[in-house]
XYZ file of N, CA and C in Angstrom:
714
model
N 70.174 44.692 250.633
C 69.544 43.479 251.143
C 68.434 43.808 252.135
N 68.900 44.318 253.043
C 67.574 45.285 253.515
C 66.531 45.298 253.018
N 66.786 46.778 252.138
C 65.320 46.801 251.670
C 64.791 46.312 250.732
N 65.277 45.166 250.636
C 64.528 44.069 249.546
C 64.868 44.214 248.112
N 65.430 45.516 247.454
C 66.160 45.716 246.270
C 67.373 44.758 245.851
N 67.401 44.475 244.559
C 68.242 44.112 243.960
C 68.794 43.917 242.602
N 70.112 44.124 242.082
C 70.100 44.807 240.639
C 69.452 43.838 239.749
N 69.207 44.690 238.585
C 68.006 43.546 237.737
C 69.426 43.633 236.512
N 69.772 42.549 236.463
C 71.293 42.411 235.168
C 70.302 42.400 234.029
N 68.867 42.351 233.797
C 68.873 42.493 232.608
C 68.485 43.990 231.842
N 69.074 44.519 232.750
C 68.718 46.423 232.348
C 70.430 46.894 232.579
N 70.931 46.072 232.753
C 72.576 46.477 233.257
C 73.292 45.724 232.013
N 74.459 46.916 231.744
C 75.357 46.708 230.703
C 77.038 46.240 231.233
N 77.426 45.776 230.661
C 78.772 46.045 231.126
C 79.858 46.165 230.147
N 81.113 46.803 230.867
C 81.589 47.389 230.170
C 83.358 46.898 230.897
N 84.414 46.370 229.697
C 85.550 46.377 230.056
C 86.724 47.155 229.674
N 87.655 47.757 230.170
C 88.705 48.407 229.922
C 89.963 47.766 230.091
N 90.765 47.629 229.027
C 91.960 46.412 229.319
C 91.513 45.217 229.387
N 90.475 44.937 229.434
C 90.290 43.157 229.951
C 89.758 42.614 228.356
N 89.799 40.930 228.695
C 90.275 40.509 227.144
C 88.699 40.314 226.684
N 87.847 40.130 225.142
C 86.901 40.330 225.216
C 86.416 38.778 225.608
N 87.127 37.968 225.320
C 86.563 36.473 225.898
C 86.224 36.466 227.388
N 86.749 37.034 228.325
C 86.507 36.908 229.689
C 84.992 37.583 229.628
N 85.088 39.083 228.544
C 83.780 39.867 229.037
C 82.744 39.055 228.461
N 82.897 38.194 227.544
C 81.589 37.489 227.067
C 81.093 36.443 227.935
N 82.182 35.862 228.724
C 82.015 34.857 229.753
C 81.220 35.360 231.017
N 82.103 36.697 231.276
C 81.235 37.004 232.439
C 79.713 37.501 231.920
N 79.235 37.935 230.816
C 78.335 38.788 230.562
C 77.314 37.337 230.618
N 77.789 36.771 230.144
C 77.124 35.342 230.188
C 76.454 34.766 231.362
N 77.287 34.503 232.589
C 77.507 34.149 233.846
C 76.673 35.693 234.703
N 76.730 36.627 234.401
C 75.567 37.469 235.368
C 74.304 38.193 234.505
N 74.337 37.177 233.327
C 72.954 37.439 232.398
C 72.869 38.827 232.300
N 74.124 39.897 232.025
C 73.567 40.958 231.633
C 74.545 41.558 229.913
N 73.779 42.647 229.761
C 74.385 42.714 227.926
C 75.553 43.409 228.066
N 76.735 43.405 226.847
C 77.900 43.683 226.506
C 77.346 45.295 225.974
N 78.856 46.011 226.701
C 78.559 47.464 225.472
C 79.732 48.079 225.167
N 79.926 48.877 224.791
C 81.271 49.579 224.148
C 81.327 51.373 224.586
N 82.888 51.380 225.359
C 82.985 52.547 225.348
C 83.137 53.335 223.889
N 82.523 54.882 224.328
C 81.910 55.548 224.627
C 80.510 55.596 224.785
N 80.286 55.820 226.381
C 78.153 55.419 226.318
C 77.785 56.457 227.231
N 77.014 56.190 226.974
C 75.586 57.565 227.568
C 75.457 57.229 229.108
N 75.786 58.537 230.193
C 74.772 58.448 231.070
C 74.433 59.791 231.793
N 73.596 59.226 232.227
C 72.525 60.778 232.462
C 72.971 61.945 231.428
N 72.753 61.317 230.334
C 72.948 62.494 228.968
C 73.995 62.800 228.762
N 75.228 62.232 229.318
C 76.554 62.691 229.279
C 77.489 61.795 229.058
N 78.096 62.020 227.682
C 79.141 60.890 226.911
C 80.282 60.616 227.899
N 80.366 59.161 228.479
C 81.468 58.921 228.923
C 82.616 57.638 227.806
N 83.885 58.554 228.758
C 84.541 57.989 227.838
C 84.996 58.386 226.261
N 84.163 59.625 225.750
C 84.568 60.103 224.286
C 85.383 61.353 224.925
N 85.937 61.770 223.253
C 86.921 63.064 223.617
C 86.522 64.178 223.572
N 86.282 64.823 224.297
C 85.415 66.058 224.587
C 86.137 67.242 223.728
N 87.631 67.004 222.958
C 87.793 67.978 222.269
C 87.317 67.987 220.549
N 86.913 66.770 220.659
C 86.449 66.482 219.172
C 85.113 67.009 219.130
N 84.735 67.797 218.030
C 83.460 67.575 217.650
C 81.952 67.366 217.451
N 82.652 66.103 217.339
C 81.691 65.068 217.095
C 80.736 64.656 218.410
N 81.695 64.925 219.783
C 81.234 64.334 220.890
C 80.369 65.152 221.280
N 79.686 66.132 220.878
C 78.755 67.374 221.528
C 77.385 66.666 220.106
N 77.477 66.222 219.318
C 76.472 65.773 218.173
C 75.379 65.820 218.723
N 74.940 64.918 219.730
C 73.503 65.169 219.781
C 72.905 66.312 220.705
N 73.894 67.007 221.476
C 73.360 68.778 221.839
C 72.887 69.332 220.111
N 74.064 69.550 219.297
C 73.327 69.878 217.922
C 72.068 69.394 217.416
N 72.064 68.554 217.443
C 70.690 67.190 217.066
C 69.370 68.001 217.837
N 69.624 68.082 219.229
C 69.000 69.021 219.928
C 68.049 69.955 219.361
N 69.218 71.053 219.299
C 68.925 71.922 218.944
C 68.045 72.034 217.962
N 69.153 71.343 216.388
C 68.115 71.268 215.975
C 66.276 71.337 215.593
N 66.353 70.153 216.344
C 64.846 69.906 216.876
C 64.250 70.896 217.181
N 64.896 71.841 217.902
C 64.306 72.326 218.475
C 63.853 74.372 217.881
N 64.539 74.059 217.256
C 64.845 74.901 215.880
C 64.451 74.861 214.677
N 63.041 73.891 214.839
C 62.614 73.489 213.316
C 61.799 74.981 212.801
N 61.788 75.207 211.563
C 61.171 76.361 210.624
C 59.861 76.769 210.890
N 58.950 75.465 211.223
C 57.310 75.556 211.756
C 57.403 76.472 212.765
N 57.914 76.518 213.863
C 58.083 76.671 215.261
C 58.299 78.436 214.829
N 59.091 78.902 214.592
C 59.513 80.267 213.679
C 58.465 80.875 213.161
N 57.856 80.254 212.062
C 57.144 80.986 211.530
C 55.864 81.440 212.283
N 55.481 80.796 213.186
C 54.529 81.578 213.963
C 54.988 82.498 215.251
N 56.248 82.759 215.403
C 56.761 83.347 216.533
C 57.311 84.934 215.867
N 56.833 85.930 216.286
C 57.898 87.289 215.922
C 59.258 87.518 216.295
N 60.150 87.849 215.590
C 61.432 88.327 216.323
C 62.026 88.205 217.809
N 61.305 89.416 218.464
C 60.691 88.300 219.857
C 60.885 87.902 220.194
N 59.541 86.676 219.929
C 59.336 85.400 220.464
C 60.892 84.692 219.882
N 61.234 84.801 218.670
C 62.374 84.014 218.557
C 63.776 84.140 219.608
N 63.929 85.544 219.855
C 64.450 85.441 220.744
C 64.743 85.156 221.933
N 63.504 85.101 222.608
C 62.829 84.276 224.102
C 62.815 82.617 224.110
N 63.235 82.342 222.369
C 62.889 81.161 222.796
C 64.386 80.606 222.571
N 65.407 81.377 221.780
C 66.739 81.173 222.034
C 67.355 81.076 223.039
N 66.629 82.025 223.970
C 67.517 82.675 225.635
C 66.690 81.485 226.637
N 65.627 80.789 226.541
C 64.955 80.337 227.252
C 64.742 78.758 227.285
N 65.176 78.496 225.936
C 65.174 77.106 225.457
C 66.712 77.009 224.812
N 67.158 77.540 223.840
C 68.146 76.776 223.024
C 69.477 76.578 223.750
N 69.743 77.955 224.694
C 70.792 77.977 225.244
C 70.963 77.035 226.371
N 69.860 76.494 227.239
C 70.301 75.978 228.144
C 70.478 74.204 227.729
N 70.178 73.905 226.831
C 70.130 72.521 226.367
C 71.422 71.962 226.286
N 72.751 72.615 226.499
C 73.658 72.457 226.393
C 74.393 72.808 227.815
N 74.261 73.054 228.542
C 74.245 72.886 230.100
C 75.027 72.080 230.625
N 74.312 71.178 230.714
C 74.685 69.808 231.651
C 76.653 69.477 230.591
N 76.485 69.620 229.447
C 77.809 69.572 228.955
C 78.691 70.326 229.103
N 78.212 71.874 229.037
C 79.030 73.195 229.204
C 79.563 73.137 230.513
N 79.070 72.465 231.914
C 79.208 72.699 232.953
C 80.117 71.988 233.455
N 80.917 70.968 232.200
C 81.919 69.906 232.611
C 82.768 69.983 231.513
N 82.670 70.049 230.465
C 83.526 69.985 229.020
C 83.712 71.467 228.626
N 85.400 71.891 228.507
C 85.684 73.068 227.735
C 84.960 72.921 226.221
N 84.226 74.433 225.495
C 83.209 74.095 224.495
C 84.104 73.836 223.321
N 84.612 73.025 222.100
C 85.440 73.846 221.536
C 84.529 74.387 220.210
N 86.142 75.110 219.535
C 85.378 76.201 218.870
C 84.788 76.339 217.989
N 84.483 75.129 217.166
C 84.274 74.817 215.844
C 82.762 74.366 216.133
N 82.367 74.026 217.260
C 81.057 73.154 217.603
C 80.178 74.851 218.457
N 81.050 75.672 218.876
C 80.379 77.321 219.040
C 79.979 77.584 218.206
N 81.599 77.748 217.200
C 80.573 78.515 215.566
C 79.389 77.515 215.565
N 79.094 76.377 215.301
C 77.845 75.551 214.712
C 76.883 76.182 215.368
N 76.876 75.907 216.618
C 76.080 76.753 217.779
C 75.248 78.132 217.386
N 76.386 78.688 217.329
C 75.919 80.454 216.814
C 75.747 80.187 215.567
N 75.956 79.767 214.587
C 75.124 79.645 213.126
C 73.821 79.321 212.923
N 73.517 78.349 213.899
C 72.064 77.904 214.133
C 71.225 78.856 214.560
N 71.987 79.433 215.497
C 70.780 80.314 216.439
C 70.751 81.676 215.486
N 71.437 82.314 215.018
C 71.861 83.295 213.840
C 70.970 83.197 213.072
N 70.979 81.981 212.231
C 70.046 81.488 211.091
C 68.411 81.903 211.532
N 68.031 81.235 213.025
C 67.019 80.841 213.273
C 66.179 82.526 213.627
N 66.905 83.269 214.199
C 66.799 84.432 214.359
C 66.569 85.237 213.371
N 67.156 85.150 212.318
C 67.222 87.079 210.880
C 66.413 85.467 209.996
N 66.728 84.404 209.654
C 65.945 83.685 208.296
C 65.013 82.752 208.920
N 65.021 82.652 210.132
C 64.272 81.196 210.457
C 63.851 79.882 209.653
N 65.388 79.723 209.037
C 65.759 78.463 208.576
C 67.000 78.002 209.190
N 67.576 76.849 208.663
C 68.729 76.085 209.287
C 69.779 76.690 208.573
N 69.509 76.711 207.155
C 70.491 77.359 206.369
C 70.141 78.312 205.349
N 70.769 79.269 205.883
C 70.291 79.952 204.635
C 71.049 81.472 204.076
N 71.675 81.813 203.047
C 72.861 82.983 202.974
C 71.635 84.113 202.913
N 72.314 85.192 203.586
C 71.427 86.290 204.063
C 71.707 87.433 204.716
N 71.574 88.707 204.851
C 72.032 89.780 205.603
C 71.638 89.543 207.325
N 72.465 89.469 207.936
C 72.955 89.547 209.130
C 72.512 91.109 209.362
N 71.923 91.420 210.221
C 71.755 93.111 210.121
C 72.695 93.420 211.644
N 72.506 92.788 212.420
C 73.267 93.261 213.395
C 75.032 92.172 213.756
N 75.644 92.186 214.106
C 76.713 91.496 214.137
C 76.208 90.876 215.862
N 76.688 89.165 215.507
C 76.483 88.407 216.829
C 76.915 88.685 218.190
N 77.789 89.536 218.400
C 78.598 89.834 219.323
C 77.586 90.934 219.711
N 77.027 91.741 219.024
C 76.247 92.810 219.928
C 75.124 92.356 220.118
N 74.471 91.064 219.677
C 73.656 90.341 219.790
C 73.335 89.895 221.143
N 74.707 89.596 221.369
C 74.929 88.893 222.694
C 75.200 89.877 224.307
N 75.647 91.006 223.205
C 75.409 92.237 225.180
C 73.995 92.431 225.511
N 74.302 92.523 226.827
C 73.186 92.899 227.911
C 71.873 93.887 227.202
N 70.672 94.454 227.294
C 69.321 94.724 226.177
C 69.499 96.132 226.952
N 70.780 96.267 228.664
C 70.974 97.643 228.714
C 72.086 98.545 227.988
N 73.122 97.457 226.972
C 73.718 98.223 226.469
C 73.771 97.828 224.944
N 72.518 97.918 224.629
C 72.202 97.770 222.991
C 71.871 96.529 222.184
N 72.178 94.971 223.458
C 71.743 93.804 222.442
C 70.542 93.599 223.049
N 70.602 91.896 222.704
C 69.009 91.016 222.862
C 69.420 90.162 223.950
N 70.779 90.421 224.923
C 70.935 89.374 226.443
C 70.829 87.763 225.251
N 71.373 87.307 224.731
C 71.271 86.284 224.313
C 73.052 85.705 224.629
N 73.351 84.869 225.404
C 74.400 84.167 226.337
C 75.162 84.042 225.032
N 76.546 84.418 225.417
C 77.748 84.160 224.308
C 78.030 82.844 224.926
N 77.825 81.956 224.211
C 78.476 80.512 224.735
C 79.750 80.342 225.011
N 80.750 80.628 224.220
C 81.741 80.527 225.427
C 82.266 81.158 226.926
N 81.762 82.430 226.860
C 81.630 82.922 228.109
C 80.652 82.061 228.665
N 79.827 81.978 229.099
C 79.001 80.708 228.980
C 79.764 79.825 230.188
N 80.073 79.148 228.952
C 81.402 77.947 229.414
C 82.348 78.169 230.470
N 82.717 78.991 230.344
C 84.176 79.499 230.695
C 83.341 79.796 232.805
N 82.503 80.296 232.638
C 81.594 80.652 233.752
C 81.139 79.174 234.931
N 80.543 78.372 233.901
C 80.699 77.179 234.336
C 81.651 76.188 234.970
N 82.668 76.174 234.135
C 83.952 75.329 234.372
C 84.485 76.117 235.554
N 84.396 77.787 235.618
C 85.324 78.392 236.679
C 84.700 78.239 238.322
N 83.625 77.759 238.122
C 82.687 77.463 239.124
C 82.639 76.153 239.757
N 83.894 75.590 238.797
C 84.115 74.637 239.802
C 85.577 74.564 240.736
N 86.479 75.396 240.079
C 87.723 76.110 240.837
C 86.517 76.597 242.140
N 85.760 77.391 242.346
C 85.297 77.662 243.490
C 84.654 76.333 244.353
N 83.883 75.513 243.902
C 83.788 74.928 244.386
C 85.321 73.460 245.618
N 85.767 73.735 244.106
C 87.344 73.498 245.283
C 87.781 73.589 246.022
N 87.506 75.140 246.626
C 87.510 76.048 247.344
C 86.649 75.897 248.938
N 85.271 75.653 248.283
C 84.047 75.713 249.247
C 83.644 74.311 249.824
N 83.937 73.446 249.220
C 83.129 71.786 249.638
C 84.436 70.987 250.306
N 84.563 71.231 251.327
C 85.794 70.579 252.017
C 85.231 69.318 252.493
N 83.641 68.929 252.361
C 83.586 67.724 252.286
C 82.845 66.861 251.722
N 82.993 67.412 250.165
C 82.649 66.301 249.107
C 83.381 65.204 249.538
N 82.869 64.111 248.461
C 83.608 62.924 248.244
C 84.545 62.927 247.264
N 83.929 63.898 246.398
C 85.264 63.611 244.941
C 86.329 64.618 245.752
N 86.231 65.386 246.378
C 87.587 65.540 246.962
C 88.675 64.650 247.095
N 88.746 64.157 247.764
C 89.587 63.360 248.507
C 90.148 62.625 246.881
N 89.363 62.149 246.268
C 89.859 61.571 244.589
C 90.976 62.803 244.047
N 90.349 63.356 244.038
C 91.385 64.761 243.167
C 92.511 65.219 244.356
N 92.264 65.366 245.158
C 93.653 66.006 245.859
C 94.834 64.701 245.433
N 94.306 63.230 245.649
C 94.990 61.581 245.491
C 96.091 62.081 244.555
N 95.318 62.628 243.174
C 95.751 62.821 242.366
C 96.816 64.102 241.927
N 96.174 64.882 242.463
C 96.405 66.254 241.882
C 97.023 67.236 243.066
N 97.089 66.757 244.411
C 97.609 67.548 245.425
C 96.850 68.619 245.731
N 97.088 69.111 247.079
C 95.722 69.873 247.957
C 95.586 70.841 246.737
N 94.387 71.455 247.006
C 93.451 71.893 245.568
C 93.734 73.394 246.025
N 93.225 74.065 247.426
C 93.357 75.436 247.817
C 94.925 75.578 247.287
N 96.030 74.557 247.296
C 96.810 75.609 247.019
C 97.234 75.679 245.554
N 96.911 74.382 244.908
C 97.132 74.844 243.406
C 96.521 75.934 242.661
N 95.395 76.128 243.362
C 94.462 77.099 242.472
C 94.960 78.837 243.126
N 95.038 79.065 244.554
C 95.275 80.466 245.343
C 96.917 80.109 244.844
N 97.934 79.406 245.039
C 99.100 79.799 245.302
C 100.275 79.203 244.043
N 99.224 78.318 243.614
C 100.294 77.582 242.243
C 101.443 76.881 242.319
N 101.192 75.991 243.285
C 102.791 75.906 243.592
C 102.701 74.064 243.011
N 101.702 73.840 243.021
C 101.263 72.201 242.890
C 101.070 71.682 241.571
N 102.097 71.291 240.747
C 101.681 70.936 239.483
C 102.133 69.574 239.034
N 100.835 68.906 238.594
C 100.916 67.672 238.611
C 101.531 67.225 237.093
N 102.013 66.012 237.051
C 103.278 65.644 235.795
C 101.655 65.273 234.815
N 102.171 65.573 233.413
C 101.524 65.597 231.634
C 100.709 64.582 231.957
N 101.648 63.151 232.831
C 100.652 62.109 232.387
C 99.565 61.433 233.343
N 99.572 62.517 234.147
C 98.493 62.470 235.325
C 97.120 63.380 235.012
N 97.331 64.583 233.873
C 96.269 64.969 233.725
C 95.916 65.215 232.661
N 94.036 64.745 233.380
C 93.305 64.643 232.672
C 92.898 66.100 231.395
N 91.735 66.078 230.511
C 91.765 66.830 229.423
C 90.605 67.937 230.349
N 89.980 67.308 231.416
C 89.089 68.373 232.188
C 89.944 69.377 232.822
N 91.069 68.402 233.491
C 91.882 69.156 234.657
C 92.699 70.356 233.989
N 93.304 69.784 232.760
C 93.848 70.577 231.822
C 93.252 72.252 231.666
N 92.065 71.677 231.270
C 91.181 73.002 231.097
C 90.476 73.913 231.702
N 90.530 73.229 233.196
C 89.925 74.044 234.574
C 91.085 74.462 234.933
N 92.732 74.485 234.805
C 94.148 74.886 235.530
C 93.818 76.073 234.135
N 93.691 76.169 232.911
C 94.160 77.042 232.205
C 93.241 78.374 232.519
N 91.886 77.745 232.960
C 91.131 78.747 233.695
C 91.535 79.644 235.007
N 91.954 78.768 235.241
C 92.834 79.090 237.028
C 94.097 79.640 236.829
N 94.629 79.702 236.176
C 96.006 80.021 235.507
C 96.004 81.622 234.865
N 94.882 82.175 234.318
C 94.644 83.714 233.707
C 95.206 84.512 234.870
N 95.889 85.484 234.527
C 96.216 86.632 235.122
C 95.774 87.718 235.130
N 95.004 88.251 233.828
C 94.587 89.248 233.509
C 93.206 90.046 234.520
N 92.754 91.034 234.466
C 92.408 91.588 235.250
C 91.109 90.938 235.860
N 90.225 90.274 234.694
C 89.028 89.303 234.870
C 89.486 88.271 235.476
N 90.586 87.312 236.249
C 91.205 86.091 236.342
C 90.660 85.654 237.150
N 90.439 84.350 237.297
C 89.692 84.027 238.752
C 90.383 84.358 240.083
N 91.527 83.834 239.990
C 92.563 84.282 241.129
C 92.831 85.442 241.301
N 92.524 86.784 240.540
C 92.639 87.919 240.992
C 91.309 88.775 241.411
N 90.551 87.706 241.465
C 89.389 88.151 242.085
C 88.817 87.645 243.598
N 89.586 86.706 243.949
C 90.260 86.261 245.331
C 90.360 86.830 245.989
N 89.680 86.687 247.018
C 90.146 87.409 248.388
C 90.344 86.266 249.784
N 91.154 86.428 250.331
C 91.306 85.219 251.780
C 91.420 85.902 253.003
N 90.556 84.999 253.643
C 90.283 85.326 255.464
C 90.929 84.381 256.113
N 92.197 85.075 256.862
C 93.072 84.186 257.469
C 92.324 82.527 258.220
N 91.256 83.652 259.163
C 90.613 82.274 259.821
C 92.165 81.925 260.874
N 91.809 79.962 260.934
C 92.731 79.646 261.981
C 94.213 78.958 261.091
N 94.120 79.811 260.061
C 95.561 79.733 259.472
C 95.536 78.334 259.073
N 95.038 77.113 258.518
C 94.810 75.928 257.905
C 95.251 75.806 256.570
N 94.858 77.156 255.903
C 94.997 77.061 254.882
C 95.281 77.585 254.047
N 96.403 78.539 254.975
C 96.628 80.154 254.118
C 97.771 79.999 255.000
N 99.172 79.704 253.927
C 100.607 79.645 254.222
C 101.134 80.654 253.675
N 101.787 81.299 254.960
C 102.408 82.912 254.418
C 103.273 82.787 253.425
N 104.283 81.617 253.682
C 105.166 81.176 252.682
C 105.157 81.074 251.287
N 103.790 80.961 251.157
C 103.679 80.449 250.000
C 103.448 81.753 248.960
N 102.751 82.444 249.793
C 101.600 83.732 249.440
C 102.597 85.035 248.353
């Protein structure tokens, strides 16, 4: 009110969950703005769909695509195709990788595309593979082309937000997730906090299974803690 702003309902959607659709047509009516249906777009990011399906990553593919057309190839060398994999194709998928576990069927698609676009510079096409994708993907100091294995990738992303758990003691979505899920430093350092099937979510799911590895790469065994003034580091627990 201040500063003279105010929402314009006819650029605003709305949207009901549980509620009956006669009320939403009434109200949509009554604040002149349009009806929509979960699953919808914002800031490029499907809310509301199931992030283990598929289907819900479609227009990152679509993307790509595009962005992967045959013209574009044929004037680029080897190379260039590769600079433009590492520089363009991979990061277009970002903003999703950095919140949604990838799954695996929508990787392979992933790496088929970029595969293709690389040895045939077509979308599809059967053909000798001369090098295998995996060495594709090591570092250019130990024999590949540095081109990002997407699920490592992923896995990098998502674990980066276990740290952030860690580090932002005063976000706002804090205080939401502990509500839920109980203090965060100690589920993730000490494990002792585990919230019941039907409290969690398919993110939370998949950032605990991250947090959960033991093996020598694990996030938690790469942990280290500074007592500090003892707040947050219970011997008991340890």
């Amino acid at each position: 009110m201040v500063s003279g702003l105010r929402v314009n309902m006819w650029k605003s959607k709305m949207y009901g969950v549980g509620v009956d659709q006669y009320f939403l047509q009434a109200a949509s009516q009554f604040l002149s703005c349009k009806l929509d249906r979960i699953p919808f777009k914002f800031l490029g990011v499907v809310v509301g769909g199931n992030p283990r399906r598929s289907t819900f990553l479609n227009p990152v593919i679509t993307n790509m695509n595009a962005k992967l057309s045959p013209w574009i190839g044929r004037l680029l060398s080897i190379g260039g195709r590769v600079t433009l994999i590492n520089s363009v194709i991979t990061n277009l998928p970002v903003y999703y990788l950095s919140f949604f576990k990838l799954p695996i069927k929508v990787n392979e698609e992933i790496v088929k595309l970029q595969r293709n676009f690389l040895w045939h510079n077509v979308e599809e096409r059967k053909g000798v593979n001369w090098i295998s994708w995996k060495t594709i993907c090591k570092h250019k100091e130990d024999g590949g082309l540095g081109v990002k294995d997407m699920l490592a990738f992923n896995k990098a992303l998502l674990t980066k937000w276990l740290w952030r758990f860690l580090k932002e003691d005063n976000a706002i979505w804090r205080g939401i997730l502990e509500e839920r899920y109980g203090l965060l430093h100690e589920r993730i350092i000490f494990k002792t906090i585990k919230a019941t099937i039907s409290m969690k979510s398919l993110w939370w799911r998949d950032l605990m299974q991250i947090g959960d590895v033991d093996d020598e790469y694990g996030f938690t065994q790469l942990l280290s803690i500074r007592i500090g003034d003892g707040s947050k580091t219970s011997f008991w627990l340890s």
